[in-house]
CSV table of C-alpha atoms in Angstrom, one decimal:
chain,number,residue,atom,x,y,z
B,1,UNK,CA,101.9,144.7,104.7
B,2,UNK,CA,102.9,148.2,105.7
B,3,UNK,CA,103.1,151.4,103.8
B,4,UNK,CA,105.1,154.5,104.6
B,5,UNK,CA,103.0,157.7,104.6
B,6,UNK,CA,103.7,159.9,101.6
B,7,UNK,CA,106.1,162.6,102.2
B,8,UNK,CA,107.1,165.6,100.1
B,9,UNK,CA,110.5,167.0,99.1
B,10,UNK,CA,110.7,170.5,97.8
B,11,UNK,CA,113.6,172.0,95.9
B,12,UNK,CA,113.7,175.3,97.7
B,13,UNK,CA,114.4,174.0,101.2
B,14,UNK,CA,117.8,174.7,102.5
B,15,UNK,CA,120.0,177.8,102.1
B,16,UNK,CA,122.1,179.1,99.2
B,17,UNK,CA,125.2,177.7,100.9
B,18,UNK,CA,123.7,174.2,100.9
B,19,UNK,CA,122.9,174.6,97.2
B,20,UNK,CA,126.5,175.7,96.5
B,21,UNK,CA,127.7,172.8,98.6
B,22,UNK,CA,125.8,170.5,96.1
B,23,UNK,CA,128.2,171.3,93.3
B,24,UNK,CA,129.5,168.1,91.8
B,25,UNK,CA,133.1,167.4,90.8
B,26,UNK,CA,132.3,168.5,87.3
B,27,UNK,CA,130.6,171.7,88.5
B,28,UNK,CA,133.6,172.6,90.8
B,29,UNK,CA,136.0,171.9,87.9
B,30,UNK,CA,134.0,174.2,85.6
B,31,UNK,CA,134.0,176.9,88.2
B,32,UNK,CA,137.7,176.6,89.0
B,33,UNK,CA,138.6,176.6,85.3
B,34,UNK,CA,136.4,179.6,84.6
B,35,UNK,CA,138.0,181.6,87.5
B,36,UNK,CA,141.5,180.6,86.3
B,37,UNK,CA,140.7,181.6,82.7
B,38,UNK,CA,139.4,185.0,83.8
B,39,UNK,CA,142.5,185.7,85.9
B,40,UNK,CA,144.7,184.7,82.9
B,41,UNK,CA,142.6,186.9,80.6
B,42,UNK,CA,143.0,189.8,82.9
B,43,UNK,CA,146.8,189.3,83.2
B,44,UNK,CA,147.3,188.7,79.5
B,45,UNK,CA,144.8,191.1,78.3
B,46,UNK,CA,142.9,188.5,76.2
B,47,UNK,CA,139.2,189.5,75.8
B,48,UNK,CA,138.2,186.2,74.1
B,49,UNK,CA,139.7,184.2,77.0
B,50,UNK,CA,137.8,186.3,79.4
B,51,UNK,CA,134.5,185.5,77.7
B,52,UNK,CA,135.4,181.8,77.8
B,53,UNK,CA,136.2,182.0,81.5
B,54,UNK,CA,132.9,183.8,82.2
B,55,UNK,CA,131.0,181.1,80.4
B,56,UNK,CA,132.8,178.3,82.3
B,57,UNK,CA,132.3,180.0,85.7
B,58,UNK,CA,128.7,181.1,85.1
B,59,UNK,CA,127.4,177.7,83.8
B,60,UNK,CA,127.6,175.8,87.2
B,61,UNK,CA,126.3,178.9,89.0
B,62,UNK,CA,123.3,179.0,86.7
B,63,UNK,CA,122.7,175.3,87.3
B,64,UNK,CA,122.8,175.9,91.0
B,65,UNK,CA,120.3,178.8,90.8
B,66,UNK,CA,117.9,176.9,88.5
B,67,UNK,CA,118.0,173.8,90.7
B,68,UNK,CA,117.6,175.8,93.8
B,69,UNK,CA,114.7,177.8,92.5
B,70,UNK,CA,112.9,174.8,90.9
B,71,UNK,CA,110.0,173.7,93.0
B,72,UNK,CA,110.0,170.0,92.5
B,73,UNK,CA,107.3,168.5,94.7
B,74,UNK,CA,107.8,164.7,94.8
B,75,UNK,CA,105.8,162.4,97.1
B,76,UNK,CA,107.3,159.1,98.1
B,77,UNK,CA,105.9,156.0,99.8
B,78,UNK,CA,107.3,152.6,100.9
B,79,UNK,CA,105.5,149.3,101.1
B,80,UNK,CA,106.8,146.0,102.6
B,81,UNK,CA,105.7,142.7,101.3
B,82,UNK,CA,105.5,141.1,103.8
B,83,UNK,CA,106.2,143.2,106.9
B,84,UNK,CA,106.9,140.1,109.0
B,85,UNK,CA,109.2,137.4,107.7
B,86,UNK,CA,111.0,134.5,109.3
B,87,UNK,CA,114.8,134.7,109.8
B,88,UNK,CA,116.6,133.7,106.6
B,89,UNK,CA,113.7,134.7,104.3
B,90,UNK,CA,113.5,137.6,102.0
B,91,UNK,CA,111.1,140.5,102.0
B,92,UNK,CA,110.6,142.9,99.1
B,93,UNK,CA,110.4,146.7,99.6
B,94,UNK,CA,108.5,148.6,97.0
B,95,UNK,CA,109.2,152.3,96.6
B,96,UNK,CA,106.9,154.7,94.7
B,97,UNK,CA,107.7,158.2,93.6
B,98,UNK,CA,105.0,160.6,92.4
B,99,UNK,CA,105.7,163.9,90.8
B,100,UNK,CA,102.8,166.1,92.1
B,101,UNK,CA,104.1,169.4,90.7
B,102,UNK,CA,103.3,170.9,87.3
B,103,UNK,CA,106.9,170.7,86.1
B,104,UNK,CA,108.8,167.6,84.9
B,105,UNK,CA,111.7,166.6,87.0
B,106,UNK,CA,115.3,166.1,86.0
B,107,UNK,CA,117.4,163.1,86.8
B,108,UNK,CA,116.4,161.6,90.2
B,109,UNK,CA,118.6,159.4,92.3
B,110,UNK,CA,116.9,157.4,95.1
B,111,UNK,CA,118.7,156.0,98.1
B,112,UNK,CA,117.0,154.1,101.0
B,113,UNK,CA,118.6,153.7,104.4
B,114,UNK,CA,118.6,150.1,105.7
B,115,UNK,CA,120.5,148.5,108.5
B,116,UNK,CA,123.7,146.7,107.4
B,117,UNK,CA,122.2,143.4,108.7
B,118,UNK,CA,119.6,143.6,105.9
B,119,UNK,CA,122.1,144.0,103.1
B,120,UNK,CA,123.7,146.8,101.0
B,121,UNK,CA,122.1,150.2,100.8
B,122,UNK,CA,119.9,150.3,97.7
B,123,UNK,CA,120.3,153.0,95.1
B,124,UNK,CA,118.2,153.8,92.0
B,125,UNK,CA,118.5,156.3,89.1
B,126,UNK,CA,115.2,157.5,87.7
B,127,UNK,CA,114.9,159.3,84.4
B,128,UNK,CA,112.9,162.4,83.9
B,129,UNK,CA,109.4,162.1,85.5
B,130,UNK,CA,106.7,164.0,83.7
B,131,UNK,CA,104.2,166.2,85.6
B,132,UNK,CA,101.8,164.0,87.5
B,133,UNK,CA,103.9,160.9,86.6
B,134,UNK,CA,104.8,158.0,88.7
B,135,UNK,CA,107.8,155.7,89.1
B,136,UNK,CA,108.0,152.4,91.1
B,137,UNK,CA,111.1,150.4,92.0
B,138,UNK,CA,111.8,147.6,94.4
B,139,UNK,CA,114.6,145.8,96.2
B,140,UNK,CA,115.0,142.8,98.5
B,141,UNK,CA,116.1,142.6,102.1
B,142,UNK,CA,117.1,139.5,104.1
B,143,UNK,CA,118.4,138.9,107.6
B,144,UNK,CA,119.5,135.7,109.4
B,145,UNK,CA,119.0,137.5,112.8
B,146,UNK,CA,115.6,138.0,114.2
B,147,UNK,CA,114.6,141.5,115.4
B,148,UNK,CA,112.9,144.7,114.3
B,149,UNK,CA,114.7,146.8,111.7
B,150,UNK,CA,113.8,150.3,110.7
B,151,UNK,CA,113.8,151.2,107.0
B,152,UNK,CA,114.3,154.8,106.0
B,153,UNK,CA,114.4,157.6,105.6
B,154,UNK,CA,114.3,157.7,101.8
B,155,UNK,CA,116.7,160.2,100.3
B,156,UNK,CA,116.2,161.9,96.9
B,157,UNK,CA,118.9,163.5,94.9
B,158,UNK,CA,118.0,166.1,92.3
B,159,UNK,CA,120.4,166.8,89.5
B,160,UNK,CA,120.6,169.3,86.7
B,161,UNK,CA,120.8,168.1,83.1
B,162,UNK,CA,124.5,169.0,82.9
B,163,UNK,CA,125.4,167.2,86.1
B,164,UNK,CA,126.8,170.3,87.6
B,165,UNK,CA,124.9,170.2,90.9
B,166,UNK,CA,123.1,167.7,93.1
B,167,UNK,CA,120.7,168.5,96.0
B,168,UNK,CA,119.7,165.9,98.5
B,169,UNK,CA,116.2,165.8,100.1
B,170,UNK,CA,115.1,163.4,102.8
B,171,UNK,CA,111.6,162.0,103.4
B,172,UNK,CA,110.3,161.6,106.9
B,173,UNK,CA,108.5,158.3,106.5
B,174,UNK,CA,109.9,155.2,108.3
B,175,UNK,CA,108.8,151.6,108.2
B,176,UNK,CA,109.7,148.6,110.3
B,177,UNK,CA,110.6,145.1,109.1
B,178,UNK,CA,110.0,142.4,111.8
B,179,UNK,CA,112.2,139.3,111.4
B,180,UNK,CA,110.6,136.6,113.5
B,181,UNK,CA,112.2,133.3,114.5
B,182,UNK,CA,112.3,130.4,112.1
B,183,UNK,CA,109.5,127.8,112.8
B,184,UNK,CA,109.5,124.1,112.2
B,185,UNK,CA,106.5,122.1,111.2
B,186,UNK,CA,105.8,119.6,114.0
B,187,UNK,CA,104.1,116.2,113.7
B,188,UNK,CA,100.5,115.8,114.8
B,189,UNK,CA,101.1,114.1,118.1
B,190,UNK,CA,97.7,113.7,119.8
B,191,UNK,CA,97.3,115.2,123.2
B,192,UNK,CA,94.9,114.3,125.9
B,193,UNK,CA,92.5,117.1,126.7
B,194,UNK,CA,92.6,118.7,123.3
B,195,UNK,CA,89.9,120.9,122.1
B,196,UNK,CA,86.9,119.3,120.6
B,197,UNK,CA,87.4,118.2,117.1
B,198,UNK,CA,91.1,117.4,117.7
B,199,UNK,CA,91.1,113.9,119.1
B,200,UNK,CA,89.5,111.9,121.8
B,201,UNK,CA,88.1,113.0,125.1
B,202,UNK,CA,86.1,115.9,123.6
B,203,UNK,CA,84.5,118.4,125.9
B,204,UNK,CA,81.8,120.8,125.1
B,205,UNK,CA,80.6,124.0,126.7
B,206,UNK,CA,77.5,126.2,126.4
B,207,UNK,CA,77.8,129.1,124.0
B,208,UNK,CA,75.7,132.0,125.3
B,209,UNK,CA,74.4,134.2,122.4
B,210,UNK,CA,72.8,136.8,124.7
B,211,UNK,CA,70.9,137.4,127.9
B,212,UNK,CA,67.9,135.6,126.5
B,213,UNK,CA,69.8,132.3,125.9
B,214,UNK,CA,68.4,130.1,128.6
B,215,UNK,CA,67.6,126.4,128.6
B,216,UNK,CA,65.4,126.2,126.5
B,217,UNK,CA,65.0,129.5,124.6
B,218,UNK,CA,62.3,130.8,122.3
B,219,UNK,CA,62.5,129.8,118.6
B,220,UNK,CA,64.1,132.4,116.4
B,221,UNK,CA,63.8,132.8,112.7
B,222,UNK,CA,66.4,130.6,111.0
B,223,UNK,CA,66.8,128.1,113.9
B,224,UNK,CA,67.1,124.5,112.8
B,225,UNK,CA,63.7,122.8,113.4
B,226,UNK,CA,65.6,119.7,114.5
B,227,UNK,CA,66.6,121.6,117.6
B,228,UNK,CA,63.0,122.2,118.7
B,229,UNK,CA,62.4,121.0,122.3
B,230,UNK,CA,58.9,119.6,122.1
B,231,UNK,CA,58.4,119.1,125.8
B,232,UNK,CA,59.1,122.7,126.6
B,233,UNK,CA,57.1,123.8,123.5
B,234,UNK,CA,54.1,122.0,125.0
B,235,UNK,CA,54.7,123.5,128.4
B,236,UNK,CA,55.1,127.1,127.3
B,237,UNK,CA,52.7,127.1,124.4
B,238,UNK,CA,55.3,128.3,121.8
B,239,UNK,CA,58.2,126.9,119.9
B,240,UNK,CA,61.2,126.4,122.1
B,241,UNK,CA,64.7,125.2,121.0
B,242,UNK,CA,67.7,123.9,122.7
B,243,UNK,CA,70.6,126.3,123.1
B,244,UNK,CA,73.7,125.9,121.0
B,245,UNK,CA,76.9,124.1,122.0
B,246,UNK,CA,80.4,124.9,120.9
B,247,UNK,CA,83.7,123.3,121.4
B,248,UNK,CA,85.7,124.2,124.5
B,249,UNK,CA,89.3,125.2,123.7
B,250,UNK,CA,92.0,123.4,125.6
B,251,UNK,CA,94.8,125.6,127.0
B,252,UNK,CA,98.5,125.5,126.4
B,253,UNK,CA,101.2,127.6,128.0
B,254,UNK,CA,104.6,127.8,126.3
B,255,UNK,CA,107.3,128.7,128.8
B,256,UNK,CA,110.6,130.2,127.5
B,257,UNK,CA,113.6,130.4,129.8
B,258,UNK,CA,115.5,133.6,128.9
B,259,UNK,CA,117.8,133.8,131.9
B,260,UNK,CA,121.3,135.1,130.8
B,261,UNK,CA,122.9,132.7,133.3
B,262,UNK,CA,121.2,129.7,131.7
B,263,UNK,CA,122.8,130.0,128.2
B,264,UNK,CA,126.3,130.3,126.9
B,265,UNK,CA,127.3,131.4,123.4
B,266,UNK,CA,125.6,133.7,121.0
B,267,UNK,CA,124.6,133.9,117.3
B,268,UNK,CA,122.1,132.2,115.1
B,269,UNK,CA,123.3,128.7,116.0
B,270,UNK,CA,123.4,129.3,119.8
B,271,UNK,CA,121.3,127.3,122.3
B,272,UNK,CA,119.3,130.4,123.1
B,273,UNK,CA,118.2,131.0,119.5
B,274,UNK,CA,117.3,127.3,119.3
B,275,UNK,CA,115.0,127.7,122.3
B,276,UNK,CA,113.4,130.8,120.9
B,277,UNK,CA,112.7,129.1,117.6
B,278,UNK,CA,111.4,126.0,119.4
B,279,UNK,CA,109.0,128.1,121.4
B,280,UNK,CA,107.8,129.8,118.2
B,281,UNK,CA,107.3,126.4,116.5
B,282,UNK,CA,105.3,125.1,119.5
B,283,UNK,CA,103.1,128.2,119.6
B,284,UNK,CA,102.2,128.0,116.0
B,285,UNK,CA,101.6,124.2,116.2
B,286,UNK,CA,99.3,124.4,119.2
B,287,UNK,CA,97.3,127.4,117.7
B,288,UNK,CA,96.8,125.3,114.5
B,289,UNK,CA,95.4,122.5,116.7
B,290,UNK,CA,92.8,124.7,118.2
B,291,UNK,CA,94.4,125.4,121.6
B,292,UNK,CA,94.0,128.7,123.5
B,293,UNK,CA,97.7,129.5,123.8
B,294,UNK,CA,99.9,132.0,125.7
B,295,UNK,CA,103.6,132.7,125.8
B,296,UNK,CA,105.2,132.9,129.2
B,297,UNK,CA,108.8,133.8,130.1
B,298,UNK,CA,110.9,133.3,133.2
B,299,UNK,CA,110.3,137.0,134.1
B,300,UNK,CA,106.5,136.3,134.5
B,301,UNK,CA,105.5,138.3,131.4
B,302,UNK,CA,102.6,136.7,129.6
B,303,UNK,CA,101.6,137.3,126.0
B,304,UNK,CA,99.0,138.1,124.7
B,305,UNK,CA,98.0,139.1,128.3
B,306,UNK,CA,94.4,139.6,127.5
B,307,UNK,CA,91.3,137.5,127.6
B,308,UNK,CA,90.8,134.6,130.0
B,309,UNK,CA,93.8,134.5,132.3
B,310,UNK,CA,96.1,135.9,129.7
B,311,UNK,CA,95.3,133.3,127.1
B,312,UNK,CA,94.5,133.9,123.4
B,313,UNK,CA,90.8,133.1,124.0
B,314,UNK,CA,88.3,131.8,121.5
B,315,UNK,CA,87.1,135.3,120.6
B,316,UNK,CA,90.6,136.3,119.4
B,317,UNK,CA,91.7,135.2,115.9
B,318,UNK,CA,94.5,132.7,116.0
B,319,UNK,CA,96.4,134.6,113.3
B,320,UNK,CA,96.4,137.8,115.4
B,321,UNK,CA,97.5,135.9,118.5
B,322,UNK,CA,100.3,134.2,116.6
B,323,UNK,CA,101.4,137.5,115.2
B,324,UNK,CA,101.5,139.2,118.6
B,325,UNK,CA,103.5,136.3,120.1
B,326,UNK,CA,105.8,136.2,117.2
B,327,UNK,CA,106.5,139.9,117.4
B,328,UNK,CA,107.4,139.3,121.0
B,329,UNK,CA,109.8,136.5,120.2
B,330,UNK,CA,111.4,138.6,117.4
B,331,UNK,CA,112.8,140.9,120.0
B,332,UNK,CA,113.1,138.8,123.1
B,333,UNK,CA,116.5,138.9,124.7
B,334,UNK,CA,118.2,137.5,127.8
B,335,UNK,CA,116.8,138.5,131.1
B,336,UNK,CA,118.8,139.5,134.1
B,337,UNK,CA,116.9,137.1,136.4
B,338,UNK,CA,118.6,134.2,138.1
B,339,UNK,CA,115.5,132.0,138.9
B,340,UNK,CA,112.2,130.8,137.6
B,341,UNK,CA,110.1,132.0,140.6
B,342,UNK,CA,108.2,134.8,138.6
B,343,UNK,CA,107.0,132.3,136.1
B,344,UNK,CA,106.1,129.8,138.9
B,345,UNK,CA,104.0,132.5,140.6
B,346,UNK,CA,102.0,132.9,137.4
B,347,UNK,CA,101.6,129.1,136.9
B,348,UNK,CA,100.6,128.2,140.4
B,349,UNK,CA,97.1,129.6,139.8
B,350,UNK,CA,96.3,126.2,138.2
B,351,UNK,CA,94.1,125.2,135.3
B,352,UNK,CA,97.0,125.7,132.9
B,353,UNK,CA,96.2,122.8,130.6
B,354,UNK,CA,99.3,121.6,128.7
B,355,UNK,CA,102.7,123.2,129.6
B,356,UNK,CA,105.5,123.1,127.1
B,357,UNK,CA,108.8,124.5,128.5
B,358,UNK,CA,112.2,125.3,126.9
B,359,UNK,CA,114.8,125.5,129.7
B,360,UNK,CA,118.4,126.4,129.6
B,361,UNK,CA,120.9,125.2,132.2
B,362,UNK,CA,119.1,124.3,135.4
B,363,UNK,CA,120.8,124.0,138.8
B,364,UNK,CA,119.3,121.7,141.5
B,365,UNK,CA,117.2,124.5,143.0
B,366,UNK,CA,115.7,125.6,139.7
B,367,UNK,CA,115.0,122.0,138.6
B,368,UNK,CA,113.1,121.4,141.8
B,369,UNK,CA,111.1,124.6,141.2
B,370,UNK,CA,110.4,123.6,137.7
B,371,UNK,CA,109.2,120.2,139.0
B,372,UNK,CA,106.6,121.9,141.1
B,373,UNK,CA,105.2,123.7,138.0
B,374,UNK,CA,104.0,120.3,136.8
B,375,UNK,CA,101.6,120.1,139.7
B,376,UNK,CA,99.8,123.2,138.4
B,377,UNK,CA,99.3,121.9,134.8
B,378,UNK,CA,97.4,119.0,133.2
B,379,UNK,CA,100.5,117.8,131.4
B,380,UNK,CA,104.1,119.1,131.1
B,381,UNK,CA,106.8,118.6,128.4
B,382,UNK,CA,110.3,120.0,128.9
B,383,UNK,CA,113.1,120.5,126.5
B,384,UNK,CA,116.3,121.1,128.4
B,385,UNK,CA,119.4,122.6,126.7
B,386,UNK,CA,122.9,122.0,127.9
B,387,UNK,CA,124.4,125.3,126.5
B,388,UNK,CA,127.9,124.3,127.5
B,389,UNK,CA,127.7,121.2,125.3
B,390,UNK,CA,126.5,123.5,122.5
B,391,UNK,CA,129.6,125.7,122.8
B,392,UNK,CA,132.1,122.9,123.1
B,393,UNK,CA,130.2,120.5,120.7
B,394,UNK,CA,130.5,117.8,123.4
B,395,UNK,CA,128.2,115.3,125.0
B,396,UNK,CA,125.6,116.3,127.6
B,397,UNK,CA,127.1,116.5,131.0
B,398,UNK,CA,126.0,114.2,133.8
B,399,UNK,CA,124.3,117.2,135.6
B,400,UNK,CA,121.8,117.5,132.7
B,401,UNK,CA,120.8,113.8,133.2
B,402,UNK,CA,120.3,114.5,136.9
B,403,UNK,CA,118.0,117.5,136.1
B,404,UNK,CA,116.1,115.4,133.6
B,405,UNK,CA,115.6,112.7,136.2
B,406,UNK,CA,114.3,115.3,138.7
B,407,UNK,CA,111.8,116.6,136.2
B,408,UNK,CA,110.6,113.1,135.2
B,409,UNK,CA,110.1,112.2,138.8
B,410,UNK,CA,107.9,115.3,139.2
B,411,UNK,CA,105.8,114.2,136.3
B,412,UNK,CA,107.4,115.9,133.3
B,413,UNK,CA,108.1,114.4,129.9
B,414,UNK,CA,111.7,115.7,129.8
B,415,UNK,CA,114.2,115.5,127.0
B,416,UNK,CA,117.7,116.8,126.6
B,417,UNK,CA,118.4,118.8,123.4
B,418,UNK,CA,121.7,118.0,121.7
B,419,UNK,CA,123.4,120.5,119.5
B,420,UNK,CA,121.6,121.0,116.2
B,421,UNK,CA,118.7,118.7,117.1
B,422,UNK,CA,115.5,119.0,115.1
B,423,UNK,CA,112.5,119.9,117.2
B,424,UNK,CA,110.2,117.7,115.1
B,425,UNK,CA,112.2,114.6,116.1
B,426,UNK,CA,112.2,115.5,119.7
B,427,UNK,CA,108.5,116.2,119.5
B,428,UNK,CA,107.9,112.6,118.3
B,429,UNK,CA,110.3,111.3,120.9
B,430,UNK,CA,108.3,113.0,123.6
B,431,UNK,CA,105.2,111.4,122.3
B,432,UNK,CA,106.8,108.0,122.4
B,433,UNK,CA,107.9,108.5,126.0
B,434,UNK,CA,104.4,109.5,127.0
B,435,UNK,CA,103.0,106.4,125.3
B,436,UNK,CA,105.5,104.2,127.1
B,437,UNK,CA,104.7,105.9,130.4
B,438,UNK,CA,101.0,105.4,129.9
B,439,UNK,CA,101.5,101.7,129.0
B,440,UNK,CA,103.5,101.1,132.1
B,441,UNK,CA,100.8,102.7,134.3
B,442,UNK,CA,102.8,105.7,135.3
B,443,UNK,CA,100.3,108.1,136.8
B,444,UNK,CA,102.6,111.0,137.0
B,445,UNK,CA,101.7,111.8,133.3
B,446,UNK,CA,98.0,111.8,133.6
B,447,UNK,CA,96.4,114.2,131.2
B,448,UNK,CA,99.7,114.4,129.2
B,449,UNK,CA,100.6,113.0,125.8
B,450,UNK,CA,98.4,110.3,124.5
């Protein structure tokens, strides 16, 4: 949730020319009628008509002077709820206006600037706001396209009671709405090497609580007596306890291929947008299952980029990690690279755990390079998109099957992604492929799906 910093708009900013430029159609009509009446009164020698003309001409000028001299001090703020939404979902924007002056305001008209992607520009009319009073209004925004969209500035129009003049004041506060990719709930396919508490093959590591944490350590107030190590207690002459254990988090790298040459078409239904949403779904799913996760692109950029080897380590909250990676996916775009070498250089350090990749079109060279990535990870699952088939709504080309075969020979669990496919179904299909491979004794998938 974000809030725009309060800003103030004062009625005496701007010059007299700007104030005269704020005359409405009614005010200009009164002024023109008054001048015309005075000219006619002078020509015809009609004193009463002259007084009427003066009244018509002076009234809008008096309204301009009063509005120009009135020191309205109005503070405005904006709050987004929420500030990060999936594509296709709505967010609500709350606007709050506070009259911090000692005088009541006249009629106020609010207008907030929003990008056209989020919908029409919202406008509100507020009645007289008493001194120290407050008014709150809200509107909804929605976008089918991911991205970061600025909201603001908020504009305030001041009007006199007769509607002769309007002055516009702008606030300086901006807010940003982040539209993240849509995510899909994935089935709980069990993975070999998961973190403890998430299936078989649990591993545990020592959790050091300080420099004094040795095996064994001195009893501390509050320690469980069941952890007392009696042999060491007898040896040292004081109570000694075994040090604690904590689960060791398994690792998962989600690789997103963003090469411009690997995708055709554009828009919410394009192959590239499917790959971005798929990567987001995989990240959220693996974080929920207790993995230490990172997002890697073909350019070699890794998110979050901190902690152990760039992973979202156990000391970092999963929610914060997911938010950071989702913010990255909200603005990710095509890269100008033509190969996967930068990402391979990052992965060849080894000890990557599970590797989940979303590839676009692969030529033979890039497929071979992707195959070598499998050697640096415990298990590897690839979703390969044939973007040409997405554009033409046709079947996958034979070259895609060749690339899948190369990846499978290298030890990947590789699947083609047809147009409009649901990732949850492909996720289950990958699990079945792994189970079949394990049953047939294929050792290329060791440490993969179980």
